[in-house]
């Protein structure tokens, strides 16, 4: 008697072995860890991008102040020359003038308000500004400490020589600041 193929004895179906399960768990775990690392890097870079955007807005604000008070800018009233990152708020804001302001009074008020905005917007933020009256241009650097980047991260981004070129002359490079340069024309 011939037994149809569908009724023949089939070997029992076997499940996955313990080793296969462990390998699958290992592969899934590695993928999840990679995603967590990607999320951490994404979050850090998004904060860095936010700080750079704020620096750009602050530079545009100072450019508008320089254009509005050309006499004060040409007289050098807007000159800022710090040698290191800010450690505190600095001097209190100048008193606003109660009548018609001179160019120097307006510049002092502008600088005080703007320096406070830089300090409040950027961690340990400070600025270096040098105005060249001959060309009616200003060299403006904004510097801050990136709180989300370690020194190892900063070392990967810039070498010491590159950092020295991106920061104003004579500026302290310790702790490693983030420097952005702007050239402002009137």
Short mmCIF file of N, CA and C in Angstrom, two decimals:
data_model
loop_
_atom_site.label_atom_id
_atom_site.label_comp_id
_atom_site.label_asym_id
_atom_site.label_seq_id
_atom_site.Cartn_x
_atom_site.Cartn_y
_atom_site.Cartn_z
N UNK A 1 0.82 -1.15 0.00
CA UNK A 1 0.00 0.00 0.00
C UNK A 1 0.88 1.24 0.00
N UNK A 2 0.49 2.15 -0.82
CA UNK A 2 1.26 3.38 -0.98
C UNK A 2 0.58 4.47 -0.16
N UNK A 3 1.40 5.15 0.65
CA UNK A 3 0.88 6.23 1.51
C UNK A 3 1.05 7.54 0.75
N UNK A 4 -0.03 8.32 0.63
CA UNK A 4 0.11 9.61 -0.07
C UNK A 4 1.16 10.47 0.62
N UNK A 5 1.76 11.34 -0.18
CA UNK A 5 2.87 12.18 0.30
C UNK A 5 2.45 13.07 1.46
N UNK A 6 1.22 13.48 1.45
CA UNK A 6 0.80 14.39 2.53
C UNK A 6 0.61 13.67 3.85
N UNK A 7 0.53 12.36 3.84
CA UNK A 7 0.34 11.61 5.07
C UNK A 7 1.62 10.99 5.59
N UNK A 8 2.71 11.18 4.88
CA UNK A 8 3.97 10.61 5.34
C UNK A 8 4.40 11.31 6.62
N UNK A 9 5.19 10.64 7.38
CA UNK A 9 5.70 11.23 8.62
C UNK A 9 6.70 12.31 8.29
N UNK A 10 6.49 13.43 8.86
CA UNK A 10 7.41 14.54 8.67
C UNK A 10 8.23 14.71 9.93
N UNK A 11 9.46 15.16 9.76
CA UNK A 11 10.26 15.37 10.97
C UNK A 11 9.61 16.45 11.82
N UNK A 12 9.71 16.36 13.11
CA UNK A 12 9.09 17.38 13.96
C UNK A 12 9.73 18.75 13.73
N UNK A 13 8.92 19.76 13.72
CA UNK A 13 9.44 21.13 13.54
C UNK A 13 10.15 21.56 14.81
N UNK A 14 11.30 22.19 14.59
CA UNK A 14 12.08 22.58 15.74
C UNK A 14 12.07 24.11 15.84
N UNK A 15 12.12 24.60 17.05
CA UNK A 15 12.17 26.04 17.28
C UNK A 15 13.59 26.56 17.15
N UNK A 16 13.78 27.83 17.48
CA UNK A 16 15.10 28.43 17.38
C UNK A 16 15.94 27.99 18.56
N UNK A 17 17.22 27.86 18.32
CA UNK A 17 18.09 27.46 19.41
C UNK A 17 18.39 28.68 20.29
N UNK A 18 18.92 28.43 21.44
CA UNK A 18 19.24 29.50 22.39
C UNK A 18 20.31 30.43 21.83
N UNK A 19 21.25 29.89 21.09
CA UNK A 19 22.31 30.71 20.50
C UNK A 19 21.73 31.68 19.48
N UNK A 20 20.80 31.22 18.66
CA UNK A 20 20.17 32.10 17.68
C UNK A 20 19.41 33.24 18.36
N UNK A 21 18.76 32.95 19.45
CA UNK A 21 18.03 33.97 20.19
C UNK A 21 19.00 35.00 20.77
N UNK A 22 20.10 34.53 21.34
CA UNK A 22 21.09 35.44 21.91
C UNK A 22 21.71 36.33 20.84
N UNK A 23 22.00 35.78 19.68
CA UNK A 23 22.57 36.57 18.58
C UNK A 23 21.56 37.63 18.13
N UNK A 24 20.31 37.27 18.04
CA UNK A 24 19.28 38.23 17.63
C UNK A 24 19.16 39.36 18.65
N UNK A 25 19.20 39.03 19.93
CA UNK A 25 19.14 40.05 20.99
C UNK A 25 20.37 40.97 20.90
N UNK A 26 21.53 40.39 20.64
CA UNK A 26 22.76 41.18 20.51
C UNK A 26 22.66 42.15 19.33
N UNK A 27 22.17 41.69 18.20
CA UNK A 27 22.05 42.56 17.02
C UNK A 27 21.06 43.69 17.29
N UNK A 28 19.93 43.39 17.88
CA UNK A 28 18.93 44.41 18.18
C UNK A 28 19.48 45.41 19.20
N UNK A 29 20.21 44.91 20.20
CA UNK A 29 20.79 45.80 21.22
C UNK A 29 21.81 46.75 20.60
N UNK A 30 22.64 46.24 19.70
CA UNK A 30 23.63 47.10 19.03
C UNK A 30 22.92 48.19 18.22
N UNK A 31 21.84 47.85 17.56
CA UNK A 31 21.08 48.85 16.80
C UNK A 31 20.47 49.91 17.70
N UNK A 32 19.94 49.51 18.83
CA UNK A 32 19.35 50.47 19.76
C UNK A 32 20.41 51.38 20.35
N UNK A 33 21.58 50.84 20.69
CA UNK A 33 22.67 51.67 21.22
C UNK A 33 23.15 52.67 20.17
N UNK A 34 23.22 52.25 18.92
CA UNK A 34 23.62 53.17 17.85
C UNK A 34 22.60 54.30 17.71
N UNK A 35 21.34 53.99 17.81
CA UNK A 35 20.30 55.03 17.73
C UNK A 35 20.38 55.99 18.90
N UNK A 36 20.68 55.49 20.10
CA UNK A 36 20.83 56.37 21.26
C UNK A 36 22.02 57.32 21.08
N UNK A 37 23.13 56.81 20.55
CA UNK A 37 24.28 57.66 20.28
C UNK A 37 23.96 58.71 19.23
N UNK A 38 23.21 58.33 18.23
CA UNK A 38 22.80 59.27 17.19
C UNK A 38 21.90 60.36 17.76
N UNK A 39 21.01 59.99 18.65
CA UNK A 39 20.13 60.99 19.27
C UNK A 39 20.92 61.97 20.13
N UNK A 40 21.91 61.48 20.87
CA UNK A 40 22.73 62.36 21.71
C UNK A 40 23.53 63.33 20.85
N UNK A 41 24.12 62.84 19.79
CA UNK A 41 24.88 63.72 18.88
C UNK A 41 23.96 64.73 18.22
N UNK A 42 22.80 64.29 17.82
CA UNK A 42 21.83 65.20 17.19
C UNK A 42 21.42 66.31 18.14
N UNK A 43 21.19 65.96 19.38
CA UNK A 43 20.80 66.97 20.38
C UNK A 43 21.92 67.98 20.61
N UNK A 44 23.15 67.50 20.71
CA UNK A 44 24.30 68.39 20.93
C UNK A 44 24.50 69.31 19.74
N UNK A 45 24.42 68.77 18.53
CA UNK A 45 24.61 69.60 17.34
C UNK A 45 23.47 70.60 17.15
N UNK A 46 22.29 70.25 17.59
CA UNK A 46 21.17 71.19 17.49
C UNK A 46 21.39 72.37 18.43
N UNK A 47 21.95 72.13 19.62
CA UNK A 47 22.26 73.22 20.55
C UNK A 47 23.37 74.10 19.98
N UNK A 48 24.37 73.49 19.37
CA UNK A 48 25.45 74.25 18.74
C UNK A 48 24.89 75.13 17.62
N UNK A 49 23.99 74.58 16.85
CA UNK A 49 23.36 75.35 15.77
C UNK A 49 22.54 76.51 16.32
N UNK A 50 21.85 76.27 17.41
CA UNK A 50 21.07 77.34 18.05
C UNK A 50 21.98 78.48 18.50
N UNK A 51 23.12 78.15 19.12
CA UNK A 51 24.04 79.18 19.59
C UNK A 51 24.64 79.97 18.42
N UNK A 52 24.94 79.29 17.32
CA UNK A 52 25.46 79.99 16.14
C UNK A 52 24.40 80.92 15.54
N UNK A 53 23.16 80.49 15.54
CA UNK A 53 22.08 81.36 15.04
C UNK A 53 21.92 82.59 15.93
N UNK A 54 21.99 82.40 17.24
CA UNK A 54 21.91 83.54 18.16
C UNK A 54 23.08 84.50 17.94
N UNK A 55 24.27 83.97 17.71
CA UNK A 55 25.43 84.82 17.45
C UNK A 55 25.23 85.64 16.18
N UNK A 56 24.66 85.03 15.16
CA UNK A 56 24.40 85.75 13.92
C UNK A 56 23.39 86.87 14.14
N UNK A 57 22.35 86.61 14.91
CA UNK A 57 21.36 87.65 15.22
C UNK A 57 21.98 88.78 16.03
N UNK A 58 22.84 88.45 16.98
CA UNK A 58 23.51 89.48 17.78
C UNK A 58 24.44 90.32 16.93
N UNK A 59 25.12 89.70 15.98
CA UNK A 59 26.00 90.45 15.08
C UNK A 59 25.19 91.40 14.20
N UNK A 60 24.05 90.94 13.71
CA UNK A 60 23.19 91.81 12.91
C UNK A 60 22.66 92.98 13.75
N UNK A 61 22.37 92.72 15.03
CA UNK A 61 21.92 93.78 15.92
C UNK A 61 23.01 94.84 16.08
N UNK A 62 24.25 94.41 16.29
CA UNK A 62 25.35 95.38 16.43
C UNK A 62 25.58 96.12 15.13
N UNK A 63 25.45 95.44 14.00
CA UNK A 63 25.61 96.11 12.71
C UNK A 63 24.59 97.24 12.57
N UNK A 64 23.37 97.00 12.98
CA UNK A 64 22.34 98.04 12.92
C UNK A 64 22.68 99.20 13.86
N UNK A 65 23.21 98.89 15.04
CA UNK A 65 23.58 99.94 15.99
C UNK A 65 24.73 100.79 15.43
N UNK A 66 25.69 100.14 14.78
CA UNK A 66 26.81 100.88 14.18
C UNK A 66 26.32 101.79 13.05
N UNK A 67 25.41 101.31 12.25
CA UNK A 67 24.89 102.11 11.15
C UNK A 67 24.03 103.28 11.66
N UNK A 68 23.33 103.06 12.75
CA UNK A 68 22.47 104.12 13.30
C UNK A 68 23.28 105.22 13.96
N UNK A 69 24.44 104.90 14.47
CA UNK A 69 25.27 105.89 15.16
C UNK A 69 26.65 105.91 14.49
N UNK A 70 26.69 106.36 13.24
CA UNK A 70 27.93 106.36 12.47
C UNK A 70 29.00 107.25 13.12
N UNK A 71 28.59 108.37 13.70
CA UNK A 71 29.56 109.28 14.33
C UNK A 71 30.23 108.60 15.52
N UNK A 72 29.46 107.89 16.33
CA UNK A 72 30.02 107.17 17.47
C UNK A 72 30.93 106.04 17.03
N UNK A 73 30.56 105.36 15.95
CA UNK A 73 31.38 104.26 15.43
C UNK A 73 32.72 104.79 14.92
N UNK A 74 32.68 105.88 14.16
CA UNK A 74 33.92 106.46 13.62
C UNK A 74 34.83 106.97 14.73
N UNK A 75 34.24 107.43 15.82
CA UNK A 75 35.03 107.94 16.94
C UNK A 75 35.61 106.81 17.79
N UNK A 76 35.27 105.56 17.49
CA UNK A 76 35.80 104.42 18.24
C UNK A 76 35.06 104.14 19.53
N UNK A 77 33.88 104.67 19.68
CA UNK A 77 33.11 104.49 20.91
C UNK A 77 32.57 103.07 21.08
N UNK A 78 32.54 102.31 20.00
CA UNK A 78 32.00 100.94 20.06
C UNK A 78 33.10 99.90 20.24
N UNK A 79 34.31 100.31 20.42
CA UNK A 79 35.44 99.39 20.52
C UNK A 79 35.31 98.48 21.74
N UNK A 80 35.42 97.19 21.52
CA UNK A 80 35.40 96.18 22.58
C UNK A 80 36.62 95.29 22.38
N UNK A 81 37.41 95.10 23.42
CA UNK A 81 38.63 94.29 23.30
C UNK A 81 38.85 93.41 24.52
N UNK A 82 37.97 92.44 24.76
CA UNK A 82 38.22 91.52 25.88
C UNK A 82 39.35 90.56 25.51
N UNK A 83 39.96 89.98 26.51
CA UNK A 83 41.06 89.04 26.25
C UNK A 83 40.69 87.60 26.61
N UNK A 84 39.49 87.40 27.17
CA UNK A 84 39.07 86.04 27.55
C UNK A 84 37.55 85.99 27.58
N UNK A 85 37.03 84.78 27.75
CA UNK A 85 35.58 84.60 27.84
C UNK A 85 35.05 85.32 29.07
N UNK A 86 33.81 85.74 29.00
CA UNK A 86 33.20 86.47 30.12
C UNK A 86 33.02 85.54 31.32
N UNK A 87 33.27 86.08 32.50
CA UNK A 87 33.07 85.31 33.72
C UNK A 87 31.93 85.88 34.55
N UNK A 88 31.45 87.04 34.18
CA UNK A 88 30.35 87.68 34.89
C UNK A 88 29.72 88.73 34.00
N UNK A 89 28.68 89.33 34.52
CA UNK A 89 27.93 90.30 33.76
C UNK A 89 28.73 91.54 33.38
N UNK A 90 29.75 91.85 34.13
CA UNK A 90 30.55 93.02 33.81
C UNK A 90 29.98 94.27 34.45
N UNK A 91 30.40 95.40 33.94
CA UNK A 91 29.98 96.69 34.49
C UNK A 91 28.48 96.89 34.28
N UNK A 92 27.85 97.59 35.20
CA UNK A 92 26.42 97.86 35.01
C UNK A 92 26.18 98.72 33.77
N UNK A 93 24.99 98.61 33.27
CA UNK A 93 24.63 99.35 32.07
C UNK A 93 24.76 100.85 32.30
N UNK A 94 25.18 101.55 31.25
CA UNK A 94 25.27 103.01 31.33
C UNK A 94 23.87 103.59 31.51
N UNK A 95 23.83 104.76 32.10
CA UNK A 95 22.54 105.42 32.29
C UNK A 95 22.09 106.04 30.98
N UNK A 96 20.84 105.86 30.61
CA UNK A 96 20.37 106.48 29.36
C UNK A 96 20.31 107.99 29.55
N UNK A 97 20.57 108.69 28.47
CA UNK A 97 20.51 110.15 28.57
C UNK A 97 19.04 110.58 28.57
N UNK A 98 18.75 111.64 29.27
CA UNK A 98 17.35 112.09 29.42
C UNK A 98 16.98 113.15 28.39
N UNK A 99 17.96 113.74 27.76
CA UNK A 99 17.67 114.72 26.71
C UNK A 99 18.28 114.22 25.41
N UNK A 100 18.67 115.09 24.55
CA UNK A 100 19.28 114.69 23.29
C UNK A 100 20.64 114.04 23.59
N UNK A 101 20.85 112.86 23.08
CA UNK A 101 22.08 112.11 23.35
C UNK A 101 23.19 112.53 22.40
N UNK A 102 24.40 112.54 22.91
CA UNK A 102 25.56 112.71 22.04
C UNK A 102 25.88 111.34 21.44
N UNK A 103 26.75 111.34 20.44
CA UNK A 103 27.15 110.07 19.80
C UNK A 103 27.82 109.16 20.82
N UNK A 104 28.64 109.73 21.71
CA UNK A 104 29.33 108.92 22.72
C UNK A 104 28.34 108.33 23.72
N UNK A 105 27.34 109.11 24.15
CA UNK A 105 26.34 108.60 25.10
C UNK A 105 25.51 107.48 24.46
N UNK A 106 25.12 107.68 23.21
CA UNK A 106 24.34 106.65 22.51
C UNK A 106 25.18 105.38 22.35
N UNK A 107 26.46 105.54 22.03
CA UNK A 107 27.34 104.37 21.86
C UNK A 107 27.50 103.63 23.19
N UNK A 108 27.68 104.37 24.29
CA UNK A 108 27.83 103.73 25.60
C UNK A 108 26.57 102.95 25.96
N UNK A 109 25.41 103.52 25.69
CA UNK A 109 24.15 102.85 25.97
C UNK A 109 23.99 101.61 25.08
N UNK A 110 24.30 101.76 23.79
CA UNK A 110 24.21 100.63 22.86
C UNK A 110 25.12 99.49 23.30
N UNK A 111 26.37 99.82 23.63
CA UNK A 111 27.34 98.80 24.02
C UNK A 111 26.91 98.09 25.29
N UNK A 112 26.41 98.85 26.26
CA UNK A 112 25.98 98.23 27.52
C UNK A 112 24.81 97.27 27.29
N UNK A 113 23.82 97.71 26.52
CA UNK A 113 22.67 96.84 26.25
C UNK A 113 23.09 95.60 25.44
N UNK A 114 23.93 95.84 24.46
CA UNK A 114 24.34 94.74 23.58
C UNK A 114 25.22 93.74 24.31
N UNK A 115 26.15 94.21 25.14
CA UNK A 115 27.00 93.28 25.90
C UNK A 115 26.17 92.44 26.86
N UNK A 116 25.14 93.04 27.46
CA UNK A 116 24.24 92.27 28.33
C UNK A 116 23.49 91.21 27.53
N UNK A 117 23.06 91.57 26.31
CA UNK A 117 22.36 90.60 25.46
C UNK A 117 23.29 89.45 25.07
N UNK A 118 24.54 89.77 24.76
CA UNK A 118 25.52 88.72 24.41
C UNK A 118 25.75 87.80 25.59
N UNK A 119 25.95 88.39 26.77
CA UNK A 119 26.20 87.58 27.96
C UNK A 119 24.99 86.70 28.30
N UNK A 120 23.79 87.25 28.16
CA UNK A 120 22.58 86.50 28.50
C UNK A 120 22.21 85.45 27.45
N UNK A 121 22.65 85.64 26.22
CA UNK A 121 22.27 84.73 25.14
C UNK A 121 23.26 83.60 24.92
N UNK A 122 24.54 83.88 25.10
CA UNK A 122 25.59 82.90 24.83
C UNK A 122 26.31 82.54 26.13
N UNK A 123 26.57 81.27 26.39
CA UNK A 123 27.25 80.88 27.63
C UNK A 123 28.67 81.46 27.67
N UNK A 124 28.94 82.23 28.71
CA UNK A 124 30.22 82.93 28.88
C UNK A 124 30.52 83.79 27.67
N UNK A 125 29.47 84.33 27.07
CA UNK A 125 29.60 85.07 25.82
C UNK A 125 30.23 86.44 25.99
N UNK A 126 31.07 86.77 25.04
CA UNK A 126 31.68 88.09 24.99
C UNK A 126 31.92 88.43 23.52
N UNK A 127 32.31 89.67 23.28
CA UNK A 127 32.50 90.11 21.90
C UNK A 127 33.75 90.97 21.80
N UNK A 128 34.33 90.96 20.62
CA UNK A 128 35.50 91.78 20.30
C UNK A 128 35.11 92.57 19.07
N UNK A 129 35.20 93.91 19.14
CA UNK A 129 34.79 94.75 18.02
C UNK A 129 35.86 95.80 17.78
N UNK A 130 36.26 95.91 16.53
CA UNK A 130 37.24 96.90 16.13
C UNK A 130 36.70 97.59 14.89
N UNK A 131 36.58 98.92 14.95
CA UNK A 131 36.02 99.68 13.83
C UNK A 131 37.15 100.37 13.08
N UNK A 132 37.14 100.26 11.76
CA UNK A 132 38.11 100.92 10.91
C UNK A 132 37.41 102.08 10.21
N UNK A 133 37.68 103.30 10.66
CA UNK A 133 37.02 104.48 10.10
C UNK A 133 37.41 104.74 8.66
N UNK A 134 38.60 104.32 8.24
CA UNK A 134 39.03 104.55 6.86
C UNK A 134 38.19 103.80 5.85
N UNK A 135 37.81 102.59 6.18
CA UNK A 135 37.01 101.77 5.25
C UNK A 135 35.55 101.67 5.67
N UNK A 136 35.20 102.31 6.78
CA UNK A 136 33.84 102.21 7.33
C UNK A 136 33.39 100.77 7.51
N UNK A 137 34.27 99.95 8.04
CA UNK A 137 33.94 98.55 8.32
C UNK A 137 34.33 98.22 9.76
N UNK A 138 33.68 97.24 10.28
CA UNK A 138 33.98 96.78 11.63
C UNK A 138 34.28 95.29 11.58
N UNK A 139 35.29 94.88 12.33
CA UNK A 139 35.58 93.47 12.52
C UNK A 139 34.95 93.08 13.85
N UNK A 140 34.06 92.10 13.81
CA UNK A 140 33.31 91.69 14.99
C UNK A 140 33.47 90.20 15.19
N UNK A 141 33.91 89.84 16.39
CA UNK A 141 33.99 88.43 16.78
C UNK A 141 33.05 88.23 17.96
N UNK A 142 32.31 87.15 17.92
CA UNK A 142 31.52 86.73 19.08
C UNK A 142 32.13 85.42 19.56
N UNK A 143 32.39 85.33 20.86
CA UNK A 143 33.01 84.16 21.43
C UNK A 143 32.16 83.65 22.59
N UNK A 144 32.11 82.34 22.73
CA UNK A 144 31.39 81.73 23.85
C UNK A 144 31.95 80.33 24.09
N UNK A 145 31.56 79.78 25.20
CA UNK A 145 31.94 78.40 25.56
C UNK A 145 30.75 77.51 25.24
N UNK A 146 30.97 76.52 24.40
CA UNK A 146 29.90 75.58 24.04
C UNK A 146 29.75 74.58 25.17
N UNK A 147 28.66 74.66 25.95
CA UNK A 147 28.53 73.79 27.12
C UNK A 147 28.30 72.33 26.77
N UNK A 148 27.84 72.05 25.57
CA UNK A 148 27.52 70.67 25.22
C UNK A 148 28.70 69.94 24.58
N UNK A 149 29.79 70.65 24.28
CA UNK A 149 30.94 70.00 23.65
C UNK A 149 32.08 69.90 24.64
N UNK A 150 32.69 68.74 24.68
CA UNK A 150 33.86 68.55 25.55
C UNK A 150 35.09 69.06 24.82
N UNK A 151 36.20 69.16 25.52
CA UNK A 151 37.44 69.58 24.88
C UNK A 151 37.85 68.60 23.79
N UNK A 152 37.54 67.32 23.98
CA UNK A 152 37.86 66.33 22.95
C UNK A 152 37.05 66.59 21.69
N UNK A 153 35.76 66.97 21.84
CA UNK A 153 34.93 67.30 20.68
C UNK A 153 35.48 68.53 19.98
N UNK A 154 35.84 69.56 20.76
CA UNK A 154 36.38 70.78 20.18
C UNK A 154 37.71 70.51 19.48
N UNK A 155 38.51 69.60 20.01
CA UNK A 155 39.79 69.28 19.39
C UNK A 155 39.57 68.62 18.03
N UNK A 156 38.49 67.85 17.91
CA UNK A 156 38.18 67.25 16.62
C UNK A 156 37.71 68.30 15.62
N UNK A 157 37.02 69.33 16.11
CA UNK A 157 36.49 70.36 15.23
C UNK A 157 37.60 71.28 14.75
N UNK A 158 38.44 71.75 15.65
CA UNK A 158 39.49 72.70 15.29
C UNK A 158 40.78 72.35 16.01
N UNK A 159 41.88 72.46 15.28
CA UNK A 159 43.18 72.33 15.92
C UNK A 159 43.49 73.66 16.60
N UNK A 160 44.55 73.70 17.39
CA UNK A 160 44.93 74.94 18.07
C UNK A 160 45.22 76.07 17.10
N UNK A 161 45.89 75.76 15.97
CA UNK A 161 46.22 76.80 14.98
C UNK A 161 44.96 77.33 14.32
N UNK A 162 44.02 76.44 13.99
CA UNK A 162 42.76 76.88 13.38
C UNK A 162 41.96 77.73 14.35
N UNK A 163 41.97 77.35 15.63
CA UNK A 163 41.25 78.11 16.65
C UNK A 163 41.86 79.50 16.79
N UNK A 164 43.18 79.60 16.78
CA UNK A 164 43.85 80.89 16.89
C UNK A 164 43.51 81.79 15.71
N UNK A 165 43.31 81.22 14.54
CA UNK A 165 42.96 82.01 13.36
C UNK A 165 41.51 82.46 13.39
N UNK A 166 40.63 81.69 14.02
CA UNK A 166 39.21 82.05 14.03
C UNK A 166 38.85 83.00 15.16
N UNK A 167 39.74 83.16 16.15
CA UNK A 167 39.48 84.07 17.27
C UNK A 167 40.25 85.37 17.07
N UNK A 168 39.84 86.43 17.76
CA UNK A 168 40.55 87.70 17.58
C UNK A 168 41.99 87.61 18.10
N UNK A 169 42.85 88.50 17.61
CA UNK A 169 44.25 88.45 18.04
C UNK A 169 44.39 88.68 19.54
N UNK A 170 45.22 87.87 20.17
CA UNK A 170 45.48 88.02 21.60
C UNK A 170 44.40 87.47 22.51
N UNK A 171 43.39 86.79 21.97
CA UNK A 171 42.30 86.25 22.79
C UNK A 171 42.74 84.92 23.39
N UNK A 172 42.44 84.71 24.67
CA UNK A 172 42.82 83.47 25.36
C UNK A 172 42.08 82.28 24.77
N UNK A 173 42.81 81.25 24.45
CA UNK A 173 42.21 80.06 23.83
C UNK A 173 41.92 78.96 24.84
N UNK A 174 42.04 79.28 26.13
CA UNK A 174 41.74 78.32 27.18
C UNK A 174 40.75 78.95 28.13
N UNK A 175 39.63 78.33 28.46
CA UNK A 175 39.11 77.10 27.86
C UNK A 175 38.72 77.35 26.41
N UNK A 176 38.74 76.32 25.61
CA UNK A 176 38.53 76.45 24.16
C UNK A 176 37.21 77.14 23.84
N UNK A 177 37.29 78.37 23.32
CA UNK A 177 36.06 79.08 22.97
C UNK A 177 35.59 78.71 21.57
N UNK A 178 34.34 79.02 21.30
CA UNK A 178 33.82 78.98 19.94
C UNK A 178 33.83 80.42 19.48
N UNK A 179 34.49 80.69 18.36
CA UNK A 179 34.60 82.06 17.85
C UNK A 179 33.92 82.15 16.48
N UNK A 180 33.13 83.19 16.30
CA UNK A 180 32.53 83.48 15.00
C UNK A 180 32.93 84.89 14.60
N UNK A 181 33.36 85.04 13.37
CA UNK A 181 33.83 86.31 12.85
C UNK A 181 32.81 86.90 11.88
N UNK A 182 32.60 88.20 12.00
CA UNK A 182 31.70 88.92 11.10
C UNK A 182 32.41 90.19 10.64
N UNK A 183 32.25 90.54 9.40
CA UNK A 183 32.76 91.81 8.88
C UNK A 183 31.53 92.64 8.58
N UNK A 184 31.43 93.78 9.25
CA UNK A 184 30.25 94.64 9.13
C UNK A 184 30.64 95.88 8.32
N UNK A 185 29.92 96.11 7.25
CA UNK A 185 30.15 97.31 6.42
C UNK A 185 29.00 98.28 6.63
N UNK A 186 29.34 99.56 6.60
CA UNK A 186 28.30 100.58 6.81
C UNK A 186 27.56 100.82 5.56
#
